[in-house]
């Protein structure tokens, strides 16, 4: 029996998820789509899918068992609350919502419902390299983690569209979420430093350097470079008490030629994380078919929102604290580290 | 619309393919199974599948649109001929058949049918690392290939079950097939050398060293070590006129500890080629749904059979020639290299 | 004609330099030694060398053409001033001196003398890996440097002898000096962060995380871990505008065994920098034979002293500025970057 | 006290050794030179050295304590015999001599003299990477060696001067010598295969593939490519019973740019083996100062001569045996492996 899914938002990412759900994965059927641009929705809809006039119509349709939200961020809160009210599992692309207050309202609704329904689109957690890295750290055989060096480099960003706030409220959330997950920890403070500016990005504040202070005391330093030309390069290294664990180079043919002995670097996030996206939805489908959600939660989306807010404040040079509410038990036990 | 598939043979590999077709891949339904051990077939069958009494019953059932053969080698010829007679696409695990004569009979039947129906289970061709390697060679930017160094190491083999013939008629076929495919070439001669014997394998002839002479003149050397303890290690390097291209290390966490800076090596072929198996069936399903086959063909199974036969003869020290029949046009143009 | 050298201080490092000057290098003769422990001096002295009663006696002896200072830090100022007064080239192990005022007095004397006589023992500048890294950056083909990530890990430090100040006033100077040299830049500010403490070092503040702000705006982050058990691991990576350049792994046999595919890591700084020490003295001998000095200068020793002082202050959490005097022309042009 | 050395032959390699002995190494003085071209000898001679009219005059001069032979191969036999007659330690560039008979005559003279005087210029044995590789194998922790894969690639060879015989009688000797030394073994048979020809070398037989059969049964396969354009690339990998040990990449800055993540490859043997040459002479000087020789011996030169002769015969396709005389005890115990 296939899970019947409805898609809200049929822009680039929505279309890619439709492709994934219809061509790559098993056990799922896309039965409905909607978009503020009805023509785009119709064009993107698989043959058998209905084009709904509004998100609410799609969510409340009896045909639709689970929902994928790919609309723009400001629309997420209402769509999530509608899904929760309908008791339907929902996958929501990042950002979960665009303010702390909105995140708290969604969390309150889900907690009141009494069962997890929301999975947030932090796809790195499904990447095989990150999962192996986490397994090494969790095994404890290198002792406790003390430092995490995270590098986030984009070859380029869309000129004019990508603003100086975005490294902090859009790009950084991936590093912050992966730090929280890798280390089973919470961010309690953020500092930002602005190094020498790259001449490649015009007035864009690039690169940017961020320190995340974790509840356990682990210090996370993040390099964000969004115009580095040579490729999309995601690196991560955790220094523990008796050893160090790091993400490997991506698999690529080892070529010896006049450029040396070398391996290609991914061009962009699509190439780098293509299997992670597939795996993210594979696991979502299993949980959604059981009427619930696993993976990154509303809590994780809430925490990410607070990191982004703090990072934007921290650009002026100070230390910005993050104060999370008490973690509802729906989202698991309190972060162990924080209790130390 | 899902493709309805029947499985012949529900041993270890058959069970793994049932899992793959029901849990991992989309667009397919396992509707029938059969095995010489009916109880095993019943245990392996998905809920909705029928257990057939014989391969012929399964193949001829109207329910079954395409067939997967996982029975033992000597049974393949009859099952393949039955599939071809029925005009049904068939995936056949290696070996295609167990003699040159049988290979020719299957090929004759398929050619008479006039359309490819058979795909043979050479899964390495679907591995992303090998595909990238082939893309580099085919691009021509390193010039023509001249030498190919192929390394095939197993941590261990089942004691007593794995005989001294098997490196040559079972293990080597993977290296021979990948050489033919990577280089778009044919094997025209085989030499075997028997180095110092490992003390780990008792009387087993291990390692073994093989030279494959290709039609183009490319020389392929193959190290086969089947008791090397440390892991399953598949390496390949192609020396071309102006550079060299090689398979990379497998992705694995980069750990710095008292053992040095290091990456884990796969334990066995399941771990190493798990994605390749998935991809192999993904592509088979697409072709089978269209009533035909792509990927490794009856011709490739025939060529592999001749290499294995020649390698067994060559163990006495001589150069053993391989003489292929003229390639039927069903299997593509004559190997370009051979024409030089 | 060999250069006649006298050695002040025959402890561990002094003995090692005597070995280097007598057994490894050409064009040099150790003609005199002295130590506060005369017996130790006598034991360490090569057969042909005279044991002097005091540093001053050694420096002023007509036999001695150039001096190597390996005494403890507080004694350096007087010995350096004596060498400068005598017009004799002198190699001085780090630290140059132990206070800003002392550094200024030595600099004043050397400037008054009118020719460089002092080389400070920052051996990393002579390491082939660092030199190649600098050549890549200086070539400009990756654009301007923007960030430098420097990692300094020791397997262990002498318990009880190594205090919580030493990561900042002893260990950090190597990273600070190499940053200044690699980037042709000056440190203008220092920040220190204290991450979660390793349980391996008792009360020791370890690891420590340092930010060096360079005059050009380049941001340098330094991880100092002095009890990481697995080895002595020095890493460095410079992010530039269009690419990244990093120190490689050390050469070591590539072993595939049950620990994975791996390379050994150096045990300590002696193993890691043995060739750098040789090269450091090779170049010193050439300059000293010409009556002068090249390589790390009194200016570099002065700058290092200010970084160490600032780092010690910065441990309380603030941003600590560094204000250098105007650079005497004896030490080259003003740092270009600083002029921006 | 410095060792007084005379140099025979002041061509490119002779000049390089003069530079090494006068500028790089300690404990040595070049006191005499000679060359068939007296002007060239005079130009190459250090200030303090005498230019001798003939090799015999140089060897017999009381000034000269030890000799370095850099003349052309056919002249070596007479010069070596003269040195042995004079009881003077001699370093002889490869080839030791140019025929089996000549090798036997030199060996007979040295054995009659009763003490080793000759060191042959197989510099790879002094390379730190090869030495570490040998230490791993000799430790026995990977079990017995079974296969050795040796790769010898030159970017290019002098057109017209480098003939199709030279891969076998000039280039191969390095791989053969290093195999004998790494494995503590002797070559007992040689096979040669001629793969597809590179279009870059005109009529040159390139690449060439060689199998060396060792007394222990270890099989050595050698790829020799002398026109591969991209660099000078020396690789070696030893498969043992429970693991594999390989030469690492050369140290080089790790660059991430539009060509991928990469490390430069040496351009030629000078760059690759510069430290090995220095070390080779460092050890020669120690032994020569003691009136004897260590390192590669007349026996090793003799064995290399036989491998080259066998390889030239083997190019016609057959298996060519090598039959060494009984090893004189002067050159150590009989090869242990051969006794199995």
Coordinates of N, CA and C in Angstrom, one line a residue, chain D residues 195-320:
Chain D
X195 N 52.7 -4.0 -24.1 CA 51.3 -3.6 -24.2 C 51.2 -2.7 -25.4
X196 N 49.9 -2.3 -25.6 CA 49.6 -1.2 -26.6 C 50.6 -0.1 -26.5
X197 N 51.1 0.4 -27.6 CA 52.1 1.4 -27.6 C 51.5 2.8 -27.4
X198 N 52.2 3.6 -26.6 CA 51.8 5.0 -26.5 C 52.1 5.8 -27.8
X199 N 51.2 6.6 -28.2 CA 51.5 7.4 -29.4 C 52.5 8.5 -29.2
X200 N 52.8 8.7 -27.9 CA 53.7 9.9 -27.6 C 55.2 9.7 -27.9
X201 N 55.6 8.4 -28.0 CA 57.0 8.1 -28.1 C 57.5 7.7 -29.4
X202 N 56.7 7.9 -30.5 CA 57.1 7.5 -31.8 C 57.3 6.0 -31.9
X203 N 58.4 5.5 -32.3 CA 58.6 4.1 -32.4 C 59.1 3.4 -31.1
X204 N 59.2 4.2 -30.1 CA 59.7 3.7 -28.8 C 58.7 2.7 -28.3
X205 N 59.3 1.5 -27.8 CA 58.5 0.5 -27.1 C 58.1 1.0 -25.7
X206 N 56.9 1.6 -25.6 CA 56.5 2.2 -24.3 C 55.0 2.2 -24.2
X207 N 54.4 1.8 -23.1 CA 55.0 1.3 -21.9 C 55.5 -0.2 -22.1
X208 N 56.1 -0.7 -21.1 CA 56.6 -2.1 -21.0 C 56.2 -2.6 -19.7
X209 N 55.9 -3.9 -19.7 CA 55.4 -4.6 -18.5 C 56.3 -5.8 -18.2
X210 N 56.8 -5.8 -17.0 CA 57.8 -6.9 -16.6 C 57.4 -7.7 -15.4
X211 N 57.6 -8.9 -15.5 CA 57.4 -9.8 -14.3 C 58.7 -10.3 -13.8
X212 N 59.0 -10.0 -12.5 CA 60.2 -10.6 -11.9 C 59.8 -11.7 -11.0
X213 N 60.3 -12.9 -11.2 CA 60.1 -14.0 -10.3 C 61.2 -14.1 -9.3
X214 N 60.8 -14.0 -8.0 CA 61.8 -14.0 -7.0 C 62.0 -15.4 -6.4
X215 N 63.2 -15.6 -5.8 CA 63.5 -17.0 -5.3 C 62.5 -17.5 -4.3
X216 N 61.9 -16.6 -3.6 CA 60.9 -17.0 -2.5 C 59.5 -17.3 -3.2
X217 N 59.4 -17.0 -4.4 CA 58.1 -17.2 -5.1 C 57.3 -15.9 -5.2
X218 N 57.8 -14.8 -4.5 CA 57.1 -13.5 -4.6 C 57.1 -13.1 -6.1
X219 N 56.0 -12.6 -6.6 CA 55.9 -12.2 -8.0 C 55.9 -10.7 -8.0
X220 N 56.8 -10.1 -8.8 CA 56.9 -8.6 -8.9 C 56.4 -8.2 -10.3
X221 N 55.4 -7.3 -10.3 CA 55.1 -6.8 -11.6 C 55.5 -5.4 -11.7
X222 N 56.1 -5.0 -12.8 CA 56.6 -3.6 -13.0 C 56.0 -3.0 -14.2
X223 N 55.4 -1.8 -14.0 CA 55.0 -1.0 -15.1 C 56.0 0.0 -15.4
X224 N 56.6 0.1 -16.6 CA 57.5 1.1 -17.0 C 56.9 1.9 -18.1
X225 N 56.6 3.2 -17.8 CA 56.1 4.1 -18.8 C 57.0 5.3 -18.8
X226 N 57.6 5.6 -19.9 CA 58.6 6.6 -19.9 C 58.3 7.9 -20.7
X227 N 57.0 8.0 -21.0 CA 56.5 9.2 -21.8 C 55.2 9.7 -21.3
X228 N 54.9 9.6 -20.0 CA 53.5 9.7 -19.6 C 53.1 11.1 -19.3
X229 N 54.0 12.1 -19.6 CA 53.6 13.5 -19.7 C 53.4 14.2 -18.3
X230 N 52.7 13.5 -17.4 CA 52.2 14.2 -16.3 C 53.2 14.4 -15.1
X231 N 54.3 13.6 -15.1 CA 55.2 13.8 -14.1 C 56.1 12.5 -13.9
X232 N 56.9 12.6 -12.9 CA 57.8 11.4 -12.5 C 57.1 10.8 -11.3
X233 N 56.6 9.6 -11.5 CA 55.7 9.0 -10.5 C 56.2 7.6 -10.2
X234 N 56.7 7.4 -9.0 CA 57.3 6.2 -8.6 C 56.3 5.6 -7.5
X235 N 55.7 4.5 -7.8 CA 54.8 3.9 -6.8 C 55.2 2.5 -6.5
X236 N 54.9 2.0 -5.3 CA 55.2 0.6 -5.0 C 54.2 0.1 -3.9
X237 N 53.8 -1.1 -4.1 CA 52.8 -1.6 -3.1 C 53.1 -3.1 -3.0
X238 N 53.2 -3.5 -1.7 CA 53.6 -4.9 -1.4 C 52.3 -5.6 -0.7
X239 N 51.8 -6.6 -1.4 CA 50.7 -7.4 -0.8 C 51.3 -8.5 0.0
X240 N 50.9 -8.5 1.3 CA 51.4 -9.5 2.2 C 50.2 -10.4 2.6
X241 N 50.5 -11.3 3.5 CA 49.4 -12.3 3.9 C 48.2 -11.7 4.6
X242 N 48.5 -10.6 5.4 CA 47.3 -10.1 6.2 C 47.2 -8.6 6.0
X243 N 47.9 -8.0 5.0 CA 47.7 -6.6 4.7 C 48.6 -6.1 3.6
X244 N 48.6 -4.9 3.3 CA 49.3 -4.3 2.2 C 50.0 -3.0 2.6
X245 N 51.2 -2.8 2.1 CA 52.0 -1.6 2.5 C 52.4 -1.0 1.2
X246 N 52.3 0.4 1.2 CA 52.6 1.1 -0.1 C 53.3 2.4 0.2
X247 N 54.1 2.8 -0.8 CA 54.7 4.1 -0.8 C 53.6 5.2 -0.8
X248 N 53.7 6.3 0.0 CA 52.7 7.3 0.0 C 52.9 8.3 -1.2
X249 N 51.9 9.1 -1.4 CA 52.2 10.3 -2.3 C 53.3 11.1 -1.7
X250 N 54.0 11.8 -2.5 CA 55.0 12.7 -2.1 C 54.4 13.9 -1.3
X251 N 55.1 14.5 -0.3 CA 54.5 15.6 0.3 C 54.4 16.8 -0.7
X252 N 53.3 17.5 -0.6 CA 53.1 18.6 -1.5 C 51.8 19.3 -1.0
X253 N 51.8 20.6 -1.1 CA 50.6 21.4 -0.6 C 49.3 20.8 -1.2
X254 N 48.4 20.7 -0.3 CA 47.0 20.2 -0.7 C 46.2 21.4 -1.1
X255 N 46.0 21.5 -2.4 CA 45.3 22.6 -3.0 C 43.9 22.2 -3.4
X256 N 42.9 23.0 -3.0 CA 41.5 22.9 -3.5 C 41.3 24.1 -4.4
X257 N 41.1 23.8 -5.7 CA 40.8 24.8 -6.6 C 39.9 24.2 -7.8
X258 N 39.9 24.9 -8.9 CA 39.0 24.4 -9.9 C 39.4 23.1 -10.5
X259 N 40.6 22.7 -10.2 CA 41.1 21.4 -10.7 C 40.8 20.3 -9.7
X260 N 40.1 20.6 -8.6 CA 39.8 19.6 -7.6 C 40.6 19.8 -6.4
X261 N 40.7 18.8 -5.5 CA 41.6 18.8 -4.4 C 42.7 17.9 -4.8
X262 N 44.0 18.5 -4.7 CA 45.1 17.9 -5.4 C 46.4 18.2 -4.8
X263 N 47.4 17.4 -5.2 CA 48.8 17.6 -4.8 C 49.6 17.4 -6.0
X264 N 50.7 18.3 -6.1 CA 51.6 18.2 -7.2 C 52.4 16.9 -7.2
X265 N 52.8 16.5 -8.4 CA 53.6 15.3 -8.6 C 55.0 15.8 -9.0
X266 N 56.1 15.1 -8.5 CA 57.4 15.6 -8.9 C 57.6 15.6 -10.4
X267 N 58.4 16.6 -10.9 CA 58.7 16.6 -12.3 C 59.7 15.6 -12.8
X268 N 60.7 15.3 -12.0 CA 61.7 14.3 -12.5 C 62.4 13.7 -11.3
X269 N 63.3 12.8 -11.6 CA 64.0 12.1 -10.5 C 64.9 13.0 -9.6
X270 N 65.3 14.1 -10.2 CA 66.1 15.0 -9.3 C 65.3 15.5 -8.1
X271 N 64.0 15.9 -8.5 CA 63.1 16.4 -7.4 C 62.7 15.3 -6.5
X272 N 62.4 14.2 -7.1 CA 61.9 13.0 -6.3 C 62.9 12.5 -5.3
X273 N 64.1 12.4 -5.8 CA 65.1 11.6 -5.0 C 66.2 12.5 -4.4
X274 N 66.0 13.8 -4.3 CA 67.1 14.7 -3.9 C 67.6 14.4 -2.5
X275 N 66.8 14.1 -1.6 CA 67.2 13.8 -0.2 C 67.9 12.4 -0.2
X276 N 67.4 11.5 -1.1 CA 68.0 10.1 -1.1 C 69.4 10.2 -1.6
X277 N 69.7 11.0 -2.6 CA 71.1 11.2 -3.0 C 72.0 11.7 -1.9
X278 N 71.4 12.7 -1.2 CA 72.2 13.3 -0.1 C 72.5 12.2 1.0
X279 N 71.5 11.4 1.3 CA 71.6 10.4 2.3 C 72.6 9.3 1.9
X280 N 72.5 8.9 0.6 CA 73.4 7.9 0.0 C 74.8 8.3 0.2
X281 N 75.2 9.5 0.0 CA 76.6 10.0 0.2 C 76.9 10.1 1.6
X282 N 75.9 10.6 2.4 CA 76.2 10.7 3.9 C 76.7 9.3 4.4
X283 N 76.0 8.3 4.0 CA 76.4 7.0 4.6 C 77.6 6.4 3.9
X284 N 77.8 6.8 2.7 CA 79.1 6.3 2.0 C 80.3 6.9 2.7
X285 N 80.2 8.2 3.0 CA 81.3 8.9 3.7 C 81.7 8.2 5.0
X286 N 80.7 7.9 5.7 CA 81.0 7.2 7.0 C 81.7 5.9 6.8
X287 N 81.3 5.1 5.9 CA 81.9 3.8 5.6 C 83.3 4.0 5.0
X288 N 83.4 5.0 4.0 CA 84.7 5.2 3.3 C 85.7 5.7 4.3
X289 N 85.3 6.6 5.2 CA 86.2 7.1 6.2 C 86.8 5.9 7.1
X290 N 86.0 4.8 7.2 CA 86.5 3.7 7.9 C 87.1 2.7 7.0
X291 N 87.4 3.1 5.8 CA 88.2 2.2 4.8 C 87.4 1.1 4.2
X292 N 86.1 1.2 4.2 CA 85.3 0.1 3.6 C 84.0 0.7 2.9
X293 N 83.1 -0.2 2.7 CA 81.8 0.3 2.0 C 80.6 -0.5 2.6
X294 N 79.5 0.2 2.6 CA 78.2 -0.5 3.0 C 77.2 -0.2 1.9
X295 N 76.0 -0.4 2.1 CA 75.0 -0.1 1.1 C 75.1 -1.1 -0.1
X296 N 74.5 -0.7 -1.3 CA 74.5 -1.6 -2.4 C 75.9 -2.0 -2.8
X297 N 76.1 -3.3 -3.0 CA 77.4 -3.8 -3.2 C 77.7 -4.3 -4.6
X298 N 78.9 -4.7 -4.8 CA 79.3 -5.3 -6.1 C 78.3 -6.5 -6.4
X299 N 78.0 -7.3 -5.4 CA 77.0 -8.3 -5.6 C 75.7 -7.8 -6.2
X300 N 75.2 -6.7 -5.7 CA 74.0 -6.1 -6.1 C 74.1 -5.6 -7.6
X301 N 75.3 -5.0 -7.9 CA 75.6 -4.6 -9.2 C 75.6 -5.8 -10.2
X302 N 76.2 -6.8 -9.7 CA 76.2 -8.1 -10.5 C 74.8 -8.6 -10.8
X303 N 74.0 -8.7 -9.7 CA 72.6 -9.2 -9.9 C 71.8 -8.3 -10.8
X304 N 72.0 -7.0 -10.7 CA 71.3 -6.1 -11.6 C 71.7 -6.3 -13.1
X305 N 73.0 -6.6 -13.3 CA 73.5 -6.8 -14.7 C 72.8 -8.0 -15.2
X306 N 72.6 -9.1 -14.4 CA 71.9 -10.3 -14.9 C 70.5 -10.1 -15.2
X307 N 69.8 -9.2 -14.4 CA 68.4 -8.9 -14.6 C 68.2 -8.2 -15.9
X308 N 69.1 -7.2 -16.2 CA 69.0 -6.4 -17.4 C 69.3 -7.3 -18.6
X309 N 70.3 -8.2 -18.5 CA 70.5 -9.1 -19.7 C 69.3 -10.0 -19.9
X310 N 68.7 -10.6 -18.8 CA 67.6 -11.5 -19.0 C 66.4 -10.7 -19.5
X311 N 66.2 -9.5 -19.1 CA 65.0 -8.7 -19.6 C 65.1 -8.4 -21.1
X312 N 66.3 -8.2 -21.5 CA 66.5 -7.9 -23.0 C 66.2 -9.2 -23.8
X313 N 66.6 -10.3 -23.2 CA 66.3 -11.6 -23.9 C 64.7 -11.9 -23.9
X314 N 64.1 -11.5 -22.7 CA 62.7 -11.9 -22.5 C 61.8 -11.1 -23.3
X315 N 62.2 -10.0 -24.0 CA 61.3 -9.2 -24.8 C 60.7 -10.0 -25.9
X316 N 61.3 -11.1 -26.3 CA 60.8 -12.0 -27.3 C 59.6 -12.8 -26.8
X317 N 59.4 -12.8 -25.5 CA 58.1 -13.5 -25.1 C 58.3 -14.6 -24.1
X318 N 59.5 -15.1 -24.0 CA 59.7 -16.3 -23.1 C 60.0 -16.0 -21.7
X319 N 60.2 -17.0 -20.9 CA 60.6 -16.9 -19.5 C 62.1 -17.1 -19.5
X320 N 62.8 -16.1 -19.0 CA 64.3 -16.1 -19.0 C 64.8 -16.3 -17.5

